[in-house]
PDB file of C-alpha atoms in Angstrom:
ATOM      1  CA  MET A   1      -1.187  12.311  10.046  1.00 42.00           C
ATOM      2  CA  SER A   2       2.124  10.773   9.066  1.00 51.00           C
ATOM      3  CA  ASP A   3       0.120   8.889   6.241  1.00 72.00           C
ATOM      4  CA  PHE A   4      -0.396  12.265   4.534  1.00 86.00           C
ATOM      5  CA  THR A   5       2.908  13.493   4.480  1.00 89.00           C
ATOM      6  CA  GLU A   6       3.922  12.518   1.081  1.00 90.00           C
ATOM      7  CA  ILE A   7       0.798  13.630  -0.304  1.00 93.00           C
ATOM      8  CA  ASN A   8       0.928  16.868   1.446  1.00 94.00           C
ATOM      9  CA  ARG A   9       4.662  17.208  -0.378  1.00 94.00           C
ATOM     10  CA  ARG A  10       3.375  16.007  -3.849  1.00 94.00           C
ATOM     11  CA  GLY A  11      -0.229  16.982  -3.935  1.00 95.00           C
ATOM     12  CA  LEU A  12      -3.577  14.842  -4.362  1.00 96.00           C
ATOM     13  CA  VAL A  13      -5.823  15.183  -7.659  1.00 95.00           C
ATOM     14  CA  LEU A  14      -9.470  14.333  -6.864  1.00 95.00           C
ATOM     15  CA  VAL A  15     -11.471  13.982 -10.387  1.00 93.00           C
ATOM     16  CA  GLY A  16     -14.945  14.221  -9.119  1.00 92.00           C
ATOM     17  CA  CYS A  17     -16.390  15.818  -5.976  1.00 92.00           C
ATOM     18  CA  GLY A  18     -20.309  14.997  -5.575  1.00 90.00           C
ATOM     19  CA  ARG A  19     -21.510  12.885  -2.696  1.00 88.00           C
ATOM     20  CA  MET A  20     -18.745  10.287  -2.522  1.00 90.00           C
ATOM     21  CA  GLY A  21     -15.793  12.607  -3.161  1.00 93.00           C
ATOM     22  CA  GLY A  22     -16.996  15.123  -1.191  1.00 92.00           C
ATOM     23  CA  ALA A  23     -17.341  12.555   1.685  1.00 91.00           C
ATOM     24  CA  MET A  24     -13.876  11.443   1.204  1.00 93.00           C
ATOM     25  CA  LEU A  25     -12.310  14.652   0.985  1.00 94.00           C
ATOM     26  CA  THR A  26     -14.205  15.604   4.270  1.00 92.00           C
ATOM     27  CA  GLY A  27     -12.515  12.908   6.022  1.00 91.00           C
ATOM     28  CA  TRP A  28      -9.244  13.371   4.586  1.00 94.00           C
ATOM     29  CA  LEU A  29      -9.110  17.213   5.350  1.00 93.00           C
ATOM     30  CA  ALA A  30     -10.059  16.402   8.853  1.00 90.00           C
ATOM     31  CA  ARG A  31      -7.369  13.893   9.182  1.00 89.00           C
ATOM     32  CA  GLY A  32      -4.876  15.992   8.329  1.00 91.00           C
ATOM     33  CA  LEU A  33      -4.718  16.648   4.350  1.00 94.00           C
ATOM     34  CA  GLN A  34      -3.910  20.218   3.772  1.00 95.00           C
ATOM     35  CA  PRO A  35      -6.050  22.005   1.453  1.00 95.00           C
ATOM     36  CA  GLY A  36      -3.621  23.417  -0.767  1.00 95.00           C
ATOM     37  CA  ALA A  37      -2.547  19.911  -1.556  1.00 96.00           C
ATOM     38  CA  VAL A  38      -5.956  19.151  -2.873  1.00 96.00           C
ATOM     39  CA  THR A  39      -6.606  19.656  -6.840  1.00 94.00           C
ATOM     40  CA  VAL A  40     -10.167  19.239  -7.383  1.00 94.00           C
ATOM     41  CA  LEU A  41     -11.391  18.702 -10.882  1.00 92.00           C
ATOM     42  CA  ASP A  42     -15.240  18.866 -11.189  1.00 91.00           C
ATOM     43  CA  PRO A  43     -17.150  21.450 -13.730  1.00 88.00           C
ATOM     44  CA  LYS A  44     -20.214  21.337 -11.263  1.00 89.00           C
ATOM     45  CA  LEU A  45     -18.356  21.886  -8.103  1.00 90.00           C
ATOM     46  CA  ALA A  46     -20.592  22.578  -5.102  1.00 92.00           C
ATOM     47  CA  PRO A  47     -20.357  25.873  -3.314  1.00 92.00           C
ATOM     48  CA  GLU A  48     -19.710  24.695  -0.083  1.00 91.00           C
ATOM     49  CA  TRP A  49     -16.124  23.789  -1.711  1.00 93.00           C
ATOM     50  CA  GLN A  50     -15.293  27.137  -2.943  1.00 87.00           C
ATOM     51  CA  ASP A  51     -13.042  29.182  -0.868  1.00 88.00           C
ATOM     52  CA  ARG A  52     -11.670  26.565   1.231  1.00 92.00           C
ATOM     53  CA  GLY A  53      -7.838  26.697  -0.034  1.00 94.00           C
ATOM     54  CA  LEU A  54      -8.488  24.055  -2.343  1.00 95.00           C
ATOM     55  CA  ARG A  55      -7.053  24.235  -5.928  1.00 94.00           C
ATOM     56  CA  VAL A  56      -9.893  24.206  -8.070  1.00 92.00           C
ATOM     57  CA  ASN A  57     -10.230  23.264 -11.353  1.00 90.00           C
ATOM     58  CA  ALA A  58      -6.604  23.976 -11.925  1.00 89.00           C
ATOM     59  CA  ASP A  59      -3.604  22.457 -13.698  1.00 87.00           C
ATOM     60  CA  LEU A  60      -2.317  19.308 -12.387  1.00 87.00           C
ATOM     61  CA  PRO A  61       0.652  19.077 -10.332  1.00 88.00           C
ATOM     62  CA  ASP A  62       3.637  17.546 -12.068  1.00 86.00           C
ATOM     63  CA  SER A  63       3.935  14.438 -10.030  1.00 88.00           C
ATOM     64  CA  PRO A  64       0.999  14.029  -8.016  1.00 93.00           C
ATOM     65  CA  ALA A  65       1.301  11.306  -5.455  1.00 95.00           C
ATOM     66  CA  VAL A  66      -2.102  10.216  -5.821  1.00 96.00           C
ATOM     67  CA  LEU A  67      -5.124  10.671  -8.334  1.00 95.00           C
ATOM     68  CA  VAL A  68      -8.611   9.514  -6.849  1.00 96.00           C
ATOM     69  CA  LEU A  69     -11.232   9.010  -9.762  1.00 94.00           C
ATOM     70  CA  ALA A  70     -14.674   9.489  -8.069  1.00 92.00           C
ATOM     71  CA  VAL A  71     -16.650  10.017 -10.944  1.00 86.00           C
ATOM     72  CA  LYS A  72     -19.446   8.165 -12.442  1.00 78.00           C
ATOM     73  CA  PRO A  73     -18.704   5.068 -14.593  1.00 71.00           C
ATOM     74  CA  GLN A  74     -20.498   6.738 -17.519  1.00 69.00           C
ATOM     75  CA  MET A  75     -18.248   9.738 -17.252  1.00 72.00           C
ATOM     76  CA  MET A  76     -15.214   7.918 -16.915  1.00 74.00           C
ATOM     77  CA  GLY A  77     -14.060   7.865 -20.488  1.00 72.00           C
ATOM     78  CA  ASP A  78     -14.142  11.906 -20.670  1.00 73.00           C
ATOM     79  CA  ALA A  79     -11.940  11.951 -17.297  1.00 70.00           C
ATOM     80  CA  LEU A  80      -9.569   9.600 -18.449  1.00 71.00           C
ATOM     81  CA  GLY A  81      -9.152  11.289 -21.723  1.00 71.00           C
ATOM     82  CA  ALA A  82      -8.058  14.401 -19.886  1.00 69.00           C
ATOM     83  CA  MET A  83      -5.338  12.960 -17.597  1.00 74.00           C
ATOM     84  CA  PRO A  84      -1.401  13.164 -18.714  1.00 73.00           C
ATOM     85  CA  ASP A  85       1.026  10.772 -17.881  1.00 75.00           C
ATOM     86  CA  LEU A  86       0.913   9.861 -14.438  1.00 79.00           C
ATOM     87  CA  SER A  87       3.231   6.792 -14.428  1.00 77.00           C
ATOM     88  CA  ASP A  88       4.458   7.701 -10.854  1.00 86.00           C
ATOM     89  CA  THR A  89       1.109   8.458  -9.287  1.00 93.00           C
ATOM     90  CA  LEU A  90      -0.826   6.016  -7.266  1.00 96.00           C
ATOM     91  CA  VAL A  91      -4.482   5.872  -9.385  1.00 95.00           C
ATOM     92  CA  ILE A  92      -7.459   4.860  -7.254  1.00 97.00           C
ATOM     93  CA  SER A  93     -10.521   4.607  -8.693  1.00 94.00           C
ATOM     94  CA  VAL A  94     -14.071   4.465  -6.405  1.00 92.00           C
ATOM     95  CA  ALA A  95     -15.990   3.957  -9.691  1.00 84.00           C
ATOM     96  CA  ALA A  96     -17.950   0.880  -9.726  1.00 79.00           C
ATOM     97  CA  GLY A  97     -17.810  -1.471 -12.693  1.00 78.00           C
ATOM     98  CA  THR A  98     -14.620   0.095 -14.098  1.00 85.00           C
ATOM     99  CA  THR A  99     -11.785  -2.832 -14.505  1.00 89.00           C
ATOM    100  CA  ILE A 100      -8.023  -2.281 -13.352  1.00 93.00           C
ATOM    101  CA  ALA A 101      -7.471  -2.965 -17.018  1.00 92.00           C
ATOM    102  CA  THR A 102      -9.365   0.016 -18.401  1.00 88.00           C
ATOM    103  CA  PHE A 103      -7.088   2.234 -15.740  1.00 90.00           C
ATOM    104  CA  GLU A 104      -3.936   0.376 -17.064  1.00 91.00           C
ATOM    105  CA  ALA A 105      -4.599   1.252 -20.456  1.00 89.00           C
ATOM    106  CA  ALA A 106      -5.080   5.225 -19.557  1.00 87.00           C
ATOM    107  CA  PHE A 107      -1.955   5.181 -17.229  1.00 89.00           C
ATOM    108  CA  PRO A 108       0.711   2.575 -18.277  1.00 90.00           C
ATOM    109  CA  GLY A 109       2.902   1.352 -15.632  1.00 92.00           C
ATOM    110  CA  ALA A 110       1.026   3.065 -12.766  1.00 93.00           C
ATOM    111  CA  PRO A 111       0.199   1.482  -9.582  1.00 96.00           C
ATOM    112  CA  ILE A 112      -3.617   1.296  -9.593  1.00 96.00           C
ATOM    113  CA  VAL A 113      -5.897   0.876  -6.758  1.00 98.00           C
ATOM    114  CA  ARG A 114      -9.774  -0.203  -7.388  1.00 97.00           C
ATOM    115  CA  VAL A 115     -12.088   0.422  -4.478  1.00 96.00           C
ATOM    116  CA  MET A 116     -15.900  -0.335  -3.911  1.00 93.00           C
ATOM    117  CA  PRO A 117     -17.036   2.025  -1.157  1.00 93.00           C
ATOM    118  CA  ASN A 118     -20.910   2.097  -0.523  1.00 93.00           C
ATOM    119  CA  THR A 119     -23.258   5.238  -0.019  1.00 90.00           C
ATOM    120  CA  PRO A 120     -23.139   5.109   3.920  1.00 93.00           C
ATOM    121  CA  ALA A 121     -19.555   6.404   3.409  1.00 91.00           C
ATOM    122  CA  ALA A 122     -21.107   9.890   3.110  1.00 86.00           C
ATOM    123  CA  ILE A 123     -21.345   9.721   6.929  1.00 89.00           C
ATOM    124  CA  GLY A 124     -18.339   8.112   7.592  1.00 89.00           C
ATOM    125  CA  GLN A 125     -20.280   4.493   8.293  1.00 93.00           C
ATOM    126  CA  GLY A 126     -18.885   2.903   4.660  1.00 94.00           C
ATOM    127  CA  ILE A 127     -17.389  -0.355   3.955  1.00 96.00           C
ATOM    128  CA  SER A 128     -14.923  -0.395   1.087  1.00 97.00           C
ATOM    129  CA  ALA A 129     -13.425  -3.181  -0.552  1.00 97.00           C
ATOM    130  CA  MET A 130     -10.254  -2.660  -2.293  1.00 98.00           C
ATOM    131  CA  ILE A 131      -7.567  -4.339  -4.979  1.00 98.00           C
ATOM    132  CA  GLY A 132      -4.368  -3.355  -6.200  1.00 97.00           C
ATOM    133  CA  ASN A 133      -2.856  -4.310  -9.809  1.00 97.00           C
ATOM    134  CA  GLY A 134       0.625  -5.942  -9.904  1.00 95.00           C
ATOM    135  CA  VAL A 135       2.186  -2.891  -9.643  1.00 95.00           C
ATOM    136  CA  ALA A 136       0.847  -1.540  -6.599  1.00 96.00           C
ATOM    137  CA  THR A 137       3.231  -2.016  -3.590  1.00 96.00           C
ATOM    138  CA  PRO A 138       2.402  -2.947  -0.279  1.00 96.00           C
ATOM    139  CA  ALA A 139       2.827   0.917   0.574  1.00 95.00           C
ATOM    140  CA  HIS A 140       0.725   1.782  -2.221  1.00 95.00           C
ATOM    141  CA  LEU A 141      -2.185  -0.571  -0.397  1.00 97.00           C
ATOM    142  CA  ASP A 142      -1.492   1.054   2.786  1.00 96.00           C
ATOM    143  CA  LEU A 143      -1.709   4.251   1.838  1.00 95.00           C
ATOM    144  CA  THR A 144      -5.121   3.626  -0.170  1.00 96.00           C
ATOM    145  CA  GLU A 145      -6.362   1.939   3.081  1.00 96.00           C
ATOM    146  CA  ALA A 146      -5.673   4.909   5.112  1.00 94.00           C
ATOM    147  CA  LEU A 147      -7.358   7.203   2.597  1.00 94.00           C
ATOM    148  CA  MET A 148     -10.354   5.122   2.516  1.00 95.00           C
ATOM    149  CA  ARG A 149     -10.460   4.677   6.581  1.00 94.00           C
ATOM    150  CA  ALA A 150     -11.736   8.539   6.222  1.00 91.00           C
ATOM    151  CA  VAL A 151     -15.093   7.326   5.375  1.00 92.00           C
ATOM    152  CA  GLY A 152     -15.186   3.678   7.308  1.00 95.00           C
ATOM    153  CA  ARG A 153     -13.882   0.316   7.271  1.00 96.00           C
ATOM    154  CA  VAL A 154     -12.046  -1.372   4.484  1.00 97.00           C
ATOM    155  CA  VAL A 155     -11.434  -4.882   3.375  1.00 98.00           C
ATOM    156  CA  ARG A 156      -8.706  -6.181   0.851  1.00 98.00           C
ATOM    157  CA  LEU A 157      -9.818  -8.744  -1.879  1.00 97.00           C
ATOM    158  CA  GLU A 158      -7.735 -11.619  -3.085  1.00 96.00           C
ATOM    159  CA  SER A 159      -8.815 -11.080  -6.506  1.00 95.00           C
ATOM    160  CA  GLU A 160     -10.708  -8.605  -8.843  1.00 95.00           C
ATOM    161  CA  ALA A 161     -13.196 -11.127  -9.830  1.00 93.00           C
ATOM    162  CA  GLN A 162     -14.174 -10.715  -6.391  1.00 95.00           C
ATOM    163  CA  MET A 163     -15.261  -7.176  -6.980  1.00 94.00           C
ATOM    164  CA  ASP A 164     -18.690  -8.084  -8.529  1.00 93.00           C
ATOM    165  CA  ALA A 165     -19.871 -10.029  -5.614  1.00 95.00           C
ATOM    166  CA  VAL A 166     -18.839  -6.997  -3.472  1.00 95.00           C
ATOM    167  CA  THR A 167     -20.827  -4.717  -5.519  1.00 92.00           C
ATOM    168  CA  GLY A 168     -24.063  -7.135  -5.478  1.00 95.00           C
ATOM    169  CA  LEU A 169     -23.345  -7.310  -1.700  1.00 97.00           C
ATOM    170  CA  SER A 170     -22.484  -4.113   0.198  1.00 96.00           C
ATOM    171  CA  GLY A 171     -22.322  -1.677  -3.022  1.00 93.00           C
ATOM    172  CA  SER A 172     -25.938  -2.166  -3.643  1.00 94.00           C
ATOM    173  CA  GLY A 173     -26.526  -3.494  -0.345  1.00 96.00           C
ATOM    174  CA  PRO A 174     -27.911  -0.281   1.267  1.00 96.00           C
ATOM    175  CA  ALA A 175     -30.334  -0.161  -1.090  1.00 97.00           C
ATOM    176  CA  TYR A 176     -31.822  -3.634  -0.001  1.00 98.00           C
ATOM    177  CA  VAL A 177     -32.154  -2.568   3.263  1.00 98.00           C
ATOM    178  CA  PHE A 178     -33.839   0.783   2.663  1.00 97.00           C
ATOM    179  CA  HIS A 179     -36.187  -1.351   1.005  1.00 98.00           C
ATOM    180  CA  MET A 180     -36.406  -3.484   4.023  1.00 98.00           C
ATOM    181  CA  ILE A 181     -37.192  -0.836   6.391  1.00 98.00           C
ATOM    182  CA  GLU A 182     -40.051   0.385   3.708  1.00 98.00           C
ATOM    183  CA  ALA A 183     -41.506  -3.293   3.965  1.00 98.00           C
ATOM    184  CA  MET A 184     -41.166  -3.661   8.060  1.00 98.00           C
ATOM    185  CA  ALA A 185     -43.051  -0.248   8.191  1.00 98.00           C
ATOM    186  CA  ALA A 186     -45.818  -1.503   5.722  1.00 98.00           C
ATOM    187  CA  GLY A 187     -46.193  -4.386   8.017  1.00 98.00           C
ATOM    188  CA  GLY A 188     -46.794  -2.264  11.059  1.00 98.00           C
ATOM    189  CA  GLU A 189     -49.117  -0.141   9.181  1.00 98.00           C
ATOM    190  CA  ALA A 190     -50.957  -3.201   7.983  1.00 98.00           C
ATOM    191  CA  GLN A 191     -51.409  -4.203  11.857  1.00 98.00           C
ATOM    192  CA  GLY A 192     -52.501  -0.863  13.005  1.00 98.00           C
ATOM    193  CA  LEU A 193     -49.769   1.700  13.263  1.00 98.00           C
ATOM    194  CA  SER A 194     -49.928   5.090  12.054  1.00 98.00           C
ATOM    195  CA  PRO A 195     -47.150   5.416   8.856  1.00 98.00           C
ATOM    196  CA  ALA A 196     -45.388   8.022  10.943  1.00 98.00           C
ATOM    197  CA  LEU A 197     -45.087   5.460  13.952  1.00 98.00           C
ATOM    198  CA  ALA A 198     -44.252   2.390  11.774  1.00 98.00           C
ATOM    199  CA  LEU A 199     -41.789   3.988   9.787  1.00 98.00           C
ATOM    200  CA  GLU A 200     -39.796   5.447  12.879  1.00 98.00           C
ATOM    201  CA  LEU A 201     -39.897   2.223  14.583  1.00 98.00           C
ATOM    202  CA  ALA A 202     -38.836   0.417  11.461  1.00 98.00           C
ATOM    203  CA  ARG A 203     -36.078   2.778  10.729  1.00 98.00           C
ATOM    204  CA  MET A 204     -34.675   2.800  14.097  1.00 98.00           C
ATOM    205  CA  THR A 205     -35.062  -0.739  14.677  1.00 98.00           C
ATOM    206  CA  VAL A 206     -32.799  -1.429  11.508  1.00 97.00           C
ATOM    207  CA  ALA A 207     -30.531   1.322  12.495  1.00 96.00           C
ATOM    208  CA  GLY A 208     -29.827   0.051  16.261  1.00 96.00           C
ATOM    209  CA  ALA A 209     -29.747  -3.759  14.917  1.00 96.00           C
ATOM    210  CA  GLY A 210     -26.879  -2.899  12.628  1.00 95.00           C
ATOM    211  CA  ALA A 211     -24.959  -1.162  14.928  1.00 94.00           C
ATOM    212  CA  LEU A 212     -25.384  -3.636  17.550  1.00 95.00           C
ATOM    213  CA  ALA A 213     -24.009  -6.060  14.907  1.00 94.00           C
ATOM    214  CA  VAL A 214     -21.086  -3.909  14.508  1.00 92.00           C
ATOM    215  CA  HIS A 215     -20.408  -3.167  17.969  1.00 92.00           C
ATOM    216  CA  ALA A 216     -20.825  -6.556  19.489  1.00 92.00           C
ATOM    217  CA  ASP A 217     -18.654  -8.109  16.650  1.00 84.00           C
ATOM    218  CA  GLU A 218     -20.708 -11.716  17.095  1.00 91.00           C
ATOM    219  CA  ASP A 219     -22.026 -14.191  14.783  1.00 95.00           C
ATOM    220  CA  PRO A 220     -25.470 -12.577  13.672  1.00 95.00           C
ATOM    221  CA  ALA A 221     -26.754 -16.080  14.415  1.00 96.00           C
ATOM    222  CA  VAL A 222     -25.911 -15.578  18.198  1.00 96.00           C
ATOM    223  CA  LEU A 223     -27.214 -12.476  17.893  1.00 96.00           C
ATOM    224  CA  ARG A 224     -30.773 -13.527  16.410  1.00 96.00           C
ATOM    225  CA  ALA A 225     -30.833 -16.601  18.909  1.00 96.00           C
ATOM    226  CA  ASN A 226     -30.351 -13.993  22.267  1.00 95.00           C
ATOM    227  CA  VAL A 227     -33.464 -12.072  21.088  1.00 95.00           C
ATOM    228  CA  THR A 228     -35.324 -15.535  20.657  1.00 96.00           C
ATOM    229  CA  SER A 229     -37.711 -17.157  23.205  1.00 95.00           C
ATOM    230  CA  PRO A 230     -38.958 -20.499  22.391  1.00 93.00           C
ATOM    231  CA  ASN A 231     -42.395 -20.101  21.207  1.00 93.00           C
ATOM    232  CA  GLY A 232     -42.731 -16.229  21.637  1.00 95.00           C
ATOM    233  CA  THR A 233     -43.098 -13.421  19.514  1.00 97.00           C
ATOM    234  CA  THR A 234     -39.800 -13.491  17.476  1.00 96.00           C
ATOM    235  CA  ALA A 235     -39.961 -16.989  17.157  1.00 96.00           C
ATOM    236  CA  ALA A 236     -43.445 -16.578  15.062  1.00 97.00           C
ATOM    237  CA  GLY A 237     -41.795 -13.916  13.194  1.00 97.00           C
ATOM    238  CA  LEU A 238     -38.769 -15.564  12.287  1.00 97.00           C
ATOM    239  CA  ALA A 239     -40.806 -19.114  11.327  1.00 97.00           C
ATOM    240  CA  VAL A 240     -42.025 -17.032   8.442  1.00 97.00           C
ATOM    241  CA  LEU A 241     -38.662 -15.009   7.594  1.00 97.00           C
ATOM    242  CA  MET A 242     -36.502 -18.051   7.880  1.00 97.00           C
ATOM    243  CA  ASP A 243     -38.300 -20.278   5.877  1.00 97.00           C
ATOM    244  CA  ALA A 244     -36.085 -22.005   3.764  1.00 95.00           C
ATOM    245  CA  ASP A 245     -38.405 -22.082   0.288  1.00 95.00           C
ATOM    246  CA  ARG A 246     -40.009 -18.695   0.508  1.00 95.00           C
ATOM    247  CA  GLY A 247     -38.269 -16.813   3.493  1.00 96.00           C
ATOM    248  CA  LEU A 248     -35.461 -14.176   3.344  1.00 97.00           C
ATOM    249  CA  PRO A 249     -32.538 -16.528   2.636  1.00 96.00           C
ATOM    250  CA  PRO A 250     -33.449 -17.604  -0.868  1.00 97.00           C
ATOM    251  CA  LEU A 251     -34.815 -14.426  -1.256  1.00 97.00           C
ATOM    252  CA  MET A 252     -31.517 -12.664  -0.536  1.00 97.00           C
ATOM    253  CA  ALA A 253     -29.455 -15.063  -2.578  1.00 97.00           C
ATOM    254  CA  ARG A 254     -31.741 -14.324  -5.614  1.00 97.00           C
ATOM    255  CA  THR A 255     -31.038 -10.718  -4.803  1.00 98.00           C
ATOM    256  CA  VAL A 256     -27.306 -10.678  -4.644  1.00 97.00           C
ATOM    257  CA  ALA A 257     -26.846 -12.866  -7.355  1.00 97.00           C
ATOM    258  CA  ALA A 258     -28.992 -10.472  -9.573  1.00 97.00           C
ATOM    259  CA  ALA A 259     -26.741  -7.707  -8.638  1.00 94.00           C
ATOM    260  CA  THR A 260     -23.517  -9.549  -8.984  1.00 93.00           C
ATOM    261  CA  ASP A 261     -24.432 -10.544 -12.524  1.00 93.00           C
ATOM    262  CA  ARG A 262     -25.266  -7.419 -13.647  1.00 90.00           C
ATOM    263  CA  GLY A 263     -22.052  -6.017 -12.647  1.00 85.00           C
ATOM    264  CA  ARG A 264     -20.532  -8.812 -14.515  1.00 85.00           C
ATOM    265  CA  GLU A 265     -22.552  -7.759 -17.600  1.00 85.00           C
ATOM    266  CA  LEU A 266     -21.553  -3.863 -17.038  1.00 78.00           C
ATOM    267  CA  GLY A 267     -17.999  -4.641 -16.782  1.00 74.00           C
ATOM    268  CA  ARG A 268     -18.033  -6.825 -20.157  1.00 75.00           C
ATOM    269  CA  GLY A 269     -19.456  -3.080 -21.507  1.00 68.00           C
ATOM    270  CA  SER A 270     -23.346  -4.382 -22.120  1.00 58.00           C
ATOM    271  CA  ALA A 271     -25.760  -1.957 -21.563  1.00 55.00           C
TER     272      ALA A 271
END
């Protein structure tokens, strides 16, 4: 893959190879990144990554093309403290809550791109939002997008200030959907279905509807209307769910707002 030519020549450093880092690495290797070009720094590297031709916990290349930080935010301080001068290296962070300014202090003069993926990236179904600093060129952004496409779709933000809302919507969003599956299954149980059957119906309904929403690429309001007959069963359920005061819209607005606000607090260093 032509996107990875420069990376294969100069090298890529991956700091943290847990669930997210591992998912990205799997995608990159499948798309033409050479194992020998990858230096993985992770003291607790999973056994499946051993003996794959990767450079594991080795010295960094002199001037790697890309440094990807995929450690948890609370471990970021230790990771940054161990980094040498990498002013000519593209620094990509997929850690929630750590600002571009933090990385600019650690890597003076370096192009930096902050990315927020979500957990479905682990199966190549993620959505990642990205924003670069003033030094990041269109080529740096294109390279970042090429790397993140290995785990799903990519969108570009207009400003870093939008990142907290992205975190509140898509970063935390999978948990909201998982809870919706729980709630739908509980509703089915309450109407006489067995727990296992209710869960299977809820799980596949959410998965199928999500896949259809992406595949159809149509306004979800249109998709909703398509399955709603006047005075039918769906209309009866939606009358409850869409209630302007007690339904899903105000609840979801409060949910995303609470997560967004918490993201802003964490960005300011609040405990």
